CSV table of C-alpha atoms and ligand atoms in Angstrom, one decimal:
chain,number,residue,atom,x,y,z
A,29,MET,CA,167.1,134.7,147.7
A,30,ILE,CA,166.9,135.4,144.0
A,31,VAL,CA,169.7,137.4,142.4
A,32,ASN,CA,168.4,138.9,139.2
A,33,MET,CA,171.3,139.8,137.0
A,34,SER,CA,170.8,142.7,134.6
A,35,ALA,CA,170.1,141.9,130.9
A,36,HIS,CA,173.6,143.4,130.1
A,37,ALA,CA,175.5,141.5,132.8
A,38,THR,CA,178.7,140.0,131.4
A,39,GLU,CA,179.8,136.4,131.9
A,40,ALA,CA,182.5,137.5,134.2
A,41,GLU,CA,180.0,139.4,136.4
A,42,ILE,CA,177.7,136.4,136.5
A,43,ASN,CA,180.6,134.1,137.5
A,44,HIS,CA,181.7,136.5,140.1
A,45,VAL,CA,178.2,136.6,141.7
A,46,ILE,CA,178.1,132.7,141.6
A,47,GLU,CA,181.4,132.6,143.5
A,48,ARG,CA,180.3,135.2,146.0
A,49,VAL,CA,177.0,133.3,146.7
A,50,LYS,CA,179.1,130.2,147.4
A,51,GLU,CA,181.4,132.1,149.6
A,52,CYS,CA,178.4,133.4,151.6
A,53,GLY,CA,177.6,129.7,152.4
A,54,TYR,CA,174.7,129.1,149.9
A,55,GLN,CA,174.3,126.9,146.8
A,56,ALA,CA,174.0,128.8,143.6
A,57,HIS,CA,171.4,127.5,141.1
A,58,VAL,CA,171.8,129.3,137.8
A,59,ILE,CA,168.9,129.8,135.5
A,60,ARG,CA,169.9,131.2,132.1
A,61,GLY,CA,166.8,132.8,130.5
A,62,VAL,CA,166.6,134.2,127.0
A,63,GLU,CA,166.9,137.8,128.3
A,64,ARG,CA,168.7,137.5,131.6
A,65,THR,CA,170.3,135.2,134.1
A,66,ILE,CA,168.8,134.5,137.5
A,67,ILE,CA,170.9,133.0,140.3
A,68,GLY,CA,169.0,131.3,143.1
A,69,ALA,CA,170.9,131.3,146.4
A,70,VAL,CA,169.4,128.6,148.5
A,71,GLY,CA,170.2,126.6,151.6
A,72,LYS,CA,172.9,127.3,154.0
A,73,SER,CA,176.0,125.2,153.8
A,74,SER,CA,176.2,122.3,156.2
A,75,ASP,CA,178.8,124.1,158.4
A,76,GLY,CA,176.2,126.7,159.1
A,77,GLY,CA,178.2,129.4,157.4
A,78,GLY,CA,175.4,131.2,155.6
A,79,HIS,CA,175.7,134.9,155.7
A,80,ARG,CA,172.5,136.5,154.7
A,81,SER,CA,173.6,140.1,155.1
A,82,GLU,CA,176.7,139.5,152.9
A,83,LEU,CA,174.4,138.0,150.3
A,84,GLU,CA,172.1,141.0,150.5
A,85,ALA,CA,175.2,143.2,150.0
A,86,LEU,CA,175.6,141.7,146.6
A,87,ARG,CA,173.1,144.2,145.4
A,88,ALA,CA,176.1,146.5,145.0
A,89,ALA,CA,178.0,144.0,142.8
A,90,PRO,CA,178.5,144.9,139.1
A,91,GLY,CA,175.8,143.3,136.9
A,92,VAL,CA,173.3,142.7,139.7
A,93,GLU,CA,169.9,144.3,139.1
A,94,GLU,CA,168.1,143.3,142.3
A,95,ILE,CA,168.0,140.7,145.1
A,96,ILE,CA,164.6,139.4,146.1
A,97,PRO,CA,163.8,137.0,149.0
A,98,ILE,CA,161.9,133.8,147.9
A,99,ALA,CA,158.7,133.9,150.0
A,100,GLN,CA,157.9,130.1,149.9
A,101,PRO,CA,159.9,127.4,151.8
A,102,PHE,CA,160.2,125.5,148.5
A,103,LYS,CA,162.8,127.6,146.7
A,104,LEU,CA,163.9,125.8,143.6
A,105,VAL,CA,160.4,124.4,142.9
A,106,SER,CA,158.9,127.9,143.2
A,107,ARG,CA,157.4,129.8,140.3
A,108,GLN,CA,159.0,132.9,141.8
A,109,LEU,CA,162.5,131.6,141.0
A,110,ARG,CA,161.5,130.4,137.5
A,111,HIS,CA,158.5,131.9,135.8
A,112,GLU,CA,158.6,129.9,132.6
A,113,ARG,CA,157.1,126.4,132.8
A,114,THR,CA,159.7,123.6,133.0
A,115,VAL,CA,159.4,121.0,130.3
A,116,VAL,CA,160.5,117.5,131.4
A,117,ASP,CA,161.5,115.3,128.5
A,118,VAL,CA,161.2,111.6,128.9
A,119,CYS,CA,162.7,110.0,125.7
A,120,GLY,CA,161.0,112.6,123.6
A,121,VAL,CA,157.7,112.7,125.5
A,122,ARG,CA,157.4,116.3,126.8
A,123,PHE,CA,155.6,117.0,130.1
A,124,GLY,CA,154.8,120.7,130.5
A,125,GLY,CA,154.8,121.5,126.8
A,126,THR,CA,151.7,122.4,124.8
A,127,GLY,CA,150.2,118.9,124.7
A,128,VAL,CA,148.6,116.7,127.3
A,129,VAL,CA,150.7,113.5,127.9
A,130,ILE,CA,148.8,110.3,128.4
A,131,ILE,CA,150.4,107.5,130.5
A,132,ALA,CA,148.5,104.2,130.4
A,133,GLY,CA,148.8,100.6,131.4
A,134,PRO,CA,147.8,98.2,134.2
A,135,CYS,CA,148.3,98.9,137.8
A,136,SER,CA,150.7,95.9,138.1
A,137,VAL,CA,152.7,93.9,135.5
A,138,GLU,CA,151.1,90.6,136.1
A,139,SER,CA,152.3,88.5,133.1
A,140,ARG,CA,154.2,89.1,129.9
A,141,GLU,CA,151.2,88.2,127.8
A,142,GLY,CA,148.8,90.4,129.7
A,143,PHE,CA,151.1,93.4,129.8
A,144,PHE,CA,151.9,93.2,126.1
A,145,GLU,CA,148.2,93.0,125.3
A,146,ALA,CA,147.6,96.2,127.3
A,147,ALA,CA,150.7,97.9,125.9
A,148,ARG,CA,149.8,97.3,122.3
A,149,ALA,CA,146.2,98.4,122.8
A,150,VAL,CA,147.1,101.7,124.6
A,151,LYS,CA,149.7,102.4,122.0
A,152,ARG,CA,147.1,101.9,119.2
A,153,ALA,CA,144.7,104.1,121.1
A,154,GLY,CA,147.3,106.9,121.2
A,155,ALA,CA,148.9,106.8,124.7
A,156,ASN,CA,152.4,108.4,124.9
A,157,MET,CA,153.8,106.3,127.7
A,158,LEU,CA,153.4,103.0,129.4
A,159,ARG,CA,152.9,102.3,133.1
A,160,GLY,CA,153.0,99.1,135.1
A,161,GLY,CA,154.0,98.3,138.7
A,162,ALA,CA,156.9,95.9,139.3
A,163,TYR,CA,157.0,96.6,143.0
A,164,LYS,CA,153.6,97.2,144.5
A,165,PRO,CA,152.9,99.0,147.8
A,166,ARG,CA,149.9,97.1,149.1
A,167,THR,CA,148.0,97.8,152.3
A,168,SER,CA,148.0,94.1,153.1
A,169,PRO,CA,151.1,91.9,153.1
A,170,TYR,CA,148.9,89.0,151.8
A,171,GLU,CA,148.0,90.8,148.5
A,172,PHE,CA,150.0,90.6,145.3
A,173,GLN,CA,153.3,92.4,145.8
A,174,GLY,CA,154.5,92.6,142.1
A,175,LEU,CA,156.8,90.5,140.0
A,176,GLY,CA,159.9,92.5,140.8
A,177,VAL,CA,162.8,92.1,138.4
A,178,GLU,CA,160.8,89.8,136.1
A,179,ALA,CA,158.3,92.7,135.6
A,180,LEU,CA,161.1,95.2,134.9
A,181,LYS,CA,162.3,93.0,132.1
A,182,ILE,CA,158.8,92.8,130.7
A,183,LEU,CA,158.5,96.6,130.9
A,184,SER,CA,161.7,97.2,129.0
A,185,GLU,CA,160.8,94.6,126.3
A,186,ALA,CA,157.4,96.3,125.9
A,187,ARG,CA,159.2,99.6,125.5
A,188,GLY,CA,161.3,98.0,122.8
A,189,GLU,CA,158.3,96.7,120.9
A,190,THR,CA,156.0,99.7,121.2
A,191,GLY,CA,158.6,102.5,121.3
A,192,LEU,CA,156.7,104.0,124.3
A,193,PRO,CA,158.8,105.1,127.3
A,194,VAL,CA,157.9,103.3,130.6
A,195,VAL,CA,157.4,104.6,134.1
A,196,THR,CA,157.3,102.3,137.1
A,197,GLU,CA,157.3,102.7,140.9
A,198,ILE,CA,160.5,102.6,143.0
A,199,MET,CA,159.9,101.6,146.6
A,200,GLY,CA,163.3,101.4,148.1
A,201,THR,CA,166.8,102.8,147.7
A,202,GLU,CA,168.2,99.3,147.2
A,203,ASP,CA,166.2,99.0,143.9
A,204,VAL,CA,167.2,102.4,142.3
A,205,ASP,CA,169.9,101.0,140.1
A,206,SER,CA,167.9,98.1,138.7
A,207,VAL,CA,164.7,100.1,138.2
A,208,ALA,CA,166.7,102.9,136.5
A,209,GLU,CA,168.3,100.4,134.2
A,210,HIS,CA,164.9,99.2,132.9
A,211,ALA,CA,162.6,102.2,133.2
A,212,ASP,CA,162.7,105.6,131.6
A,213,MET,CA,161.0,107.4,134.5
A,214,LEU,CA,160.8,106.5,138.2
A,215,GLN,CA,157.6,106.9,140.1
A,216,VAL,CA,157.6,107.8,143.8
A,217,GLY,CA,154.3,106.5,145.0
A,218,ALA,CA,151.9,108.2,147.3
A,219,ARG,CA,153.2,106.2,150.3
A,220,ASN,CA,156.8,107.2,149.8
A,221,MET,CA,156.3,110.9,149.1
A,222,GLN,CA,158.0,111.8,152.3
A,223,ASN,CA,160.6,109.0,152.3
A,224,PHE,CA,163.4,111.5,152.5
A,225,VAL,CA,166.2,108.9,152.2
A,226,LEU,CA,164.6,107.7,148.9
A,227,LEU,CA,164.2,111.3,147.6
A,228,LYS,CA,167.8,112.1,148.4
A,229,ARG,CA,169.0,109.0,146.5
A,230,LEU,CA,166.7,109.7,143.6
A,231,ALA,CA,168.1,113.3,143.4
A,232,LYS,CA,171.3,111.6,142.2
A,233,THR,CA,169.8,109.4,139.4
A,234,PRO,CA,169.8,110.7,135.8
A,235,ARG,CA,166.2,109.5,135.4
A,236,PRO,CA,163.2,111.8,135.5
A,237,ILE,CA,160.9,111.4,138.6
A,238,LEU,CA,157.1,111.2,138.7
A,239,LEU,CA,156.3,112.3,142.3
A,240,LYS,CA,152.8,111.4,143.5
A,241,ARG,CA,151.2,113.4,146.2
A,242,SER,CA,150.6,111.5,149.4
A,243,PRO,CA,146.8,111.2,150.3
A,244,SER,CA,147.5,113.1,153.5
A,245,ALA,CA,149.9,115.7,152.3
A,246,THR,CA,149.3,119.4,151.9
A,247,VAL,CA,150.3,121.0,148.6
A,248,LYS,CA,153.1,122.6,150.4
A,249,GLU,CA,154.4,119.3,151.7
A,250,TRP,CA,154.2,117.8,148.2
A,251,LEU,CA,156.2,120.7,146.8
A,252,MET,CA,158.7,120.4,149.6
A,253,ALA,CA,159.2,116.7,148.7
A,254,ALA,CA,159.9,117.9,145.1
A,255,GLU,CA,162.4,120.4,146.6
A,256,TYR,CA,164.4,117.5,147.9
A,257,LEU,CA,164.9,116.2,144.4
A,258,LEU,CA,165.8,119.6,142.9
A,259,ALA,CA,168.1,120.6,145.8
A,260,GLY,CA,169.9,117.2,145.4
A,261,GLY,CA,170.5,117.8,141.7
A,262,ASN,CA,167.5,116.3,139.8
A,263,SER,CA,165.4,118.9,138.2
A,264,ASN,CA,163.4,116.6,136.0
A,265,VAL,CA,160.4,116.2,138.2
A,266,VAL,CA,156.8,115.8,137.3
A,267,LEU,CA,154.2,116.1,140.0
A,268,CYS,CA,151.1,113.8,140.1
A,269,GLU,CA,147.8,114.4,142.0
A,270,ARG,CA,146.2,111.1,142.8
A,271,GLY,CA,143.5,111.9,145.4
A,272,ILE,CA,143.6,112.6,149.1
A,273,LYS,CA,141.8,111.3,152.2
A,274,THR,CA,138.8,113.4,153.3
A,275,PHE,CA,135.7,112.7,155.4
A,276,ASP,CA,133.9,111.3,152.3
A,277,ASN,CA,134.0,107.5,151.9
A,278,GLU,CA,131.8,107.1,148.9
A,279,LEU,CA,135.0,107.1,146.7
A,280,ARG,CA,138.4,105.6,147.4
A,281,ASN,CA,139.9,109.1,147.5
A,282,THR,CA,138.8,112.7,146.9
A,283,PHE,CA,140.4,113.8,143.6
A,284,ASP,CA,141.8,117.2,144.4
A,285,LEU,CA,141.8,119.1,141.2
A,286,SER,CA,142.3,122.5,142.8
A,287,ALA,CA,145.7,121.1,143.9
A,288,VAL,CA,146.5,120.6,140.2
A,289,ALA,CA,145.7,124.2,139.5
A,290,LEU,CA,147.5,125.5,142.7
A,291,ALA,CA,150.6,123.4,142.2
A,292,ARG,CA,150.9,124.9,138.6
A,293,GLU,CA,150.5,128.4,140.0
A,294,LEU,CA,153.0,127.9,142.8
A,295,SER,CA,155.6,125.9,140.8
A,296,HIS,CA,157.1,125.8,137.4
A,297,LEU,CA,157.1,122.0,137.4
A,298,PRO,CA,154.7,120.0,135.2
A,299,VAL,CA,151.7,118.6,137.0
A,300,ILE,CA,149.7,115.5,135.9
A,301,ALA,CA,146.6,113.9,137.4
A,302,ASP,CA,145.7,110.2,138.1
A,303,PRO,CA,141.9,109.9,138.0
A,304,SER,CA,142.2,106.1,138.5
A,305,HIS,CA,143.5,106.3,142.1
A,306,GLY,CA,141.9,109.7,142.4
A,307,THR,CA,138.4,108.3,142.3
A,308,GLY,CA,138.8,104.5,142.5
A,309,ARG,CA,135.8,104.1,140.2
A,310,ARG,CA,136.0,103.2,136.5
A,311,SER,CA,132.8,105.0,135.6
A,312,LEU,CA,134.2,108.4,136.7
A,313,ILE,CA,137.5,108.2,134.9
A,314,PRO,CA,136.4,109.8,131.5
A,315,ILE,CA,134.7,112.8,133.1
A,316,MET,CA,137.4,113.4,135.7
A,317,SER,CA,140.0,113.1,133.0
A,318,ARG,CA,138.3,116.0,131.2
A,319,ALA,CA,138.0,117.9,134.5
A,320,ALA,CA,141.7,117.4,135.2
A,321,ILE,CA,142.6,118.8,131.8
A,322,GLY,CA,140.3,121.7,132.4
A,323,ALA,CA,142.2,122.3,135.7
A,324,GLY,CA,145.4,122.6,133.7
A,325,ALA,CA,146.9,119.1,134.1
A,326,ASP,CA,149.9,118.6,131.8
A,327,GLY,CA,149.0,114.9,131.5
A,328,LEU,CA,147.0,112.0,132.8
A,329,MET,CA,147.9,108.6,134.2
A,330,ILE,CA,145.2,106.0,133.5
A,331,GLU,CA,145.1,102.4,134.7
A,332,VAL,CA,144.1,100.0,131.8
A,333,HIS,CA,143.7,96.2,132.1
A,334,PRO,CA,142.7,93.7,129.4
A,335,CYS,CA,140.3,92.1,131.9
A,336,PRO,CA,139.8,94.3,134.9
A,337,GLU,CA,137.7,91.7,136.8
A,338,ARG,CA,140.8,89.5,136.8
A,339,ALA,CA,143.3,92.2,137.8
A,340,LEU,CA,145.5,91.4,140.7
A,341,SER,CA,145.4,95.0,141.9
A,342,ASP,CA,143.1,98.0,141.3
A,343,GLY,CA,140.6,96.3,138.9
A,344,PRO,CA,137.6,98.4,139.9
A,345,GLN,CA,139.4,101.6,138.8
A,346,SER,CA,140.9,100.1,135.6
A,347,LEU,CA,139.4,100.8,132.2
A,348,ASP,CA,139.3,97.8,129.8
A,349,LEU,CA,141.0,98.2,126.4
A,350,HIS,CA,137.8,99.3,124.7
A,351,GLY,CA,137.1,101.8,127.5
A,352,PHE,CA,140.5,103.3,127.1
A,353,GLU,CA,140.1,103.6,123.3
A,354,GLU,CA,136.7,105.4,123.9
A,355,LEU,CA,138.3,107.7,126.4
A,356,MET,CA,141.1,108.7,124.0
A,357,ARG,CA,138.4,109.4,121.3
A,358,GLU,CA,136.4,111.6,123.8
A,359,LEU,CA,139.5,113.5,124.9
A,360,ARG,CA,140.0,114.6,121.3
A,361,GLU,CA,136.5,116.1,121.1
A,362,PRO,CA,136.2,119.8,121.8
A,363,ALA,CA,134.9,120.9,125.2
A,364,ARG,CA,131.2,121.9,125.7
A,365,GLU,CA,130.0,125.3,124.6
A,366,LEU,CA,128.3,127.8,126.8
A,367,ALA,CA,124.5,127.8,126.7
A,368,GLY,CA,123.2,130.3,124.3
A,369,ALA,CA,126.2,130.1,122.0
A,370,THR,CA,125.2,129.9,118.4
B,417,PEP,C1,150.0,103.1,141.4
B,417,PEP,O1,150.3,104.0,140.6
B,417,PEP,O2,149.6,102.0,141.0
B,417,PEP,C2,150.0,103.4,142.8
B,417,PEP,C3,150.3,102.5,143.7
B,417,PEP,O3,149.8,104.7,143.0
B,417,PEP,P1,149.7,105.5,144.4
B,417,PEP,O4,151.1,105.5,145.0
B,417,PEP,O5,149.2,106.9,144.0
B,417,PEP,O6,148.7,104.8,145.3
B,418,MN,MN1,147.2,101.1,141.1
């Protein structure tokens, strides 16, 4: 339920409603807007003591303008609860603001030298953040699994040199503290989107989360996964579309850009897109990057490797350093005009 306080509600009236919401067995999430305060009453308490009718009776409380049910199962993530877009700030890089954020770097951190070469090049080309996997979720146990803690140290050294914040994937609850110590943003990979134990743990970290969509998840399931993070106390969540499984097997995945537009319509959270995993094909990355921006993406995540043919993971979908520089130049060019325009 959304409790809309009137624009003239006093602090005492607001506090009274918050207390009553809790007494009714719900959590109170307070959103203080410029004009008015909104109180989201979500989730019954664990003792099952939620009293919906009592909550509805709060309509009569002083300072309350109206009480509206939240139609979607994702309550805190919903645009209905919070109409203005959320801005997630990662060390000064703002997702969901006016600009498109570019995250770039290799799929995996493979060596100090190689990562620094990529990091310096993407910084020079204009990227806002660095990426690189330390723990890699691989389909085969015989493939490169990532350098682990050694990679985390390389990531934080590269952040020190370039000044760019870093994002890296977290695969298990046991690594949350060490990854959070070295990275500025934690990525929940596609395979872990519905790892609810991990989501609940990440809800308690102070680090912002990049939540990738599972290739088999509906948009609703993706937003429900984000709801776990917000419900547990971490509201710094950025969603990332990275391609889904469909009947087509020409490409690694089907890059679902309508999901970018839909997630932005249904939720106030920033949404970025990953055309590298979304297509699996280097040649399509520039055009699909533009398409993602056209669909409203608040940012892009691009895999870049100094020598893709030697990459230990995801070489075929990685741009080389020159390719990334070109892409950044192209993204600065204005979009095409309509035919017939003078
Ligand atoms: C990655 O970002 O390198 C990665 C493994 O992504 P995803 O979880 O989307 O497959
Ligand atoms: Mn990858």
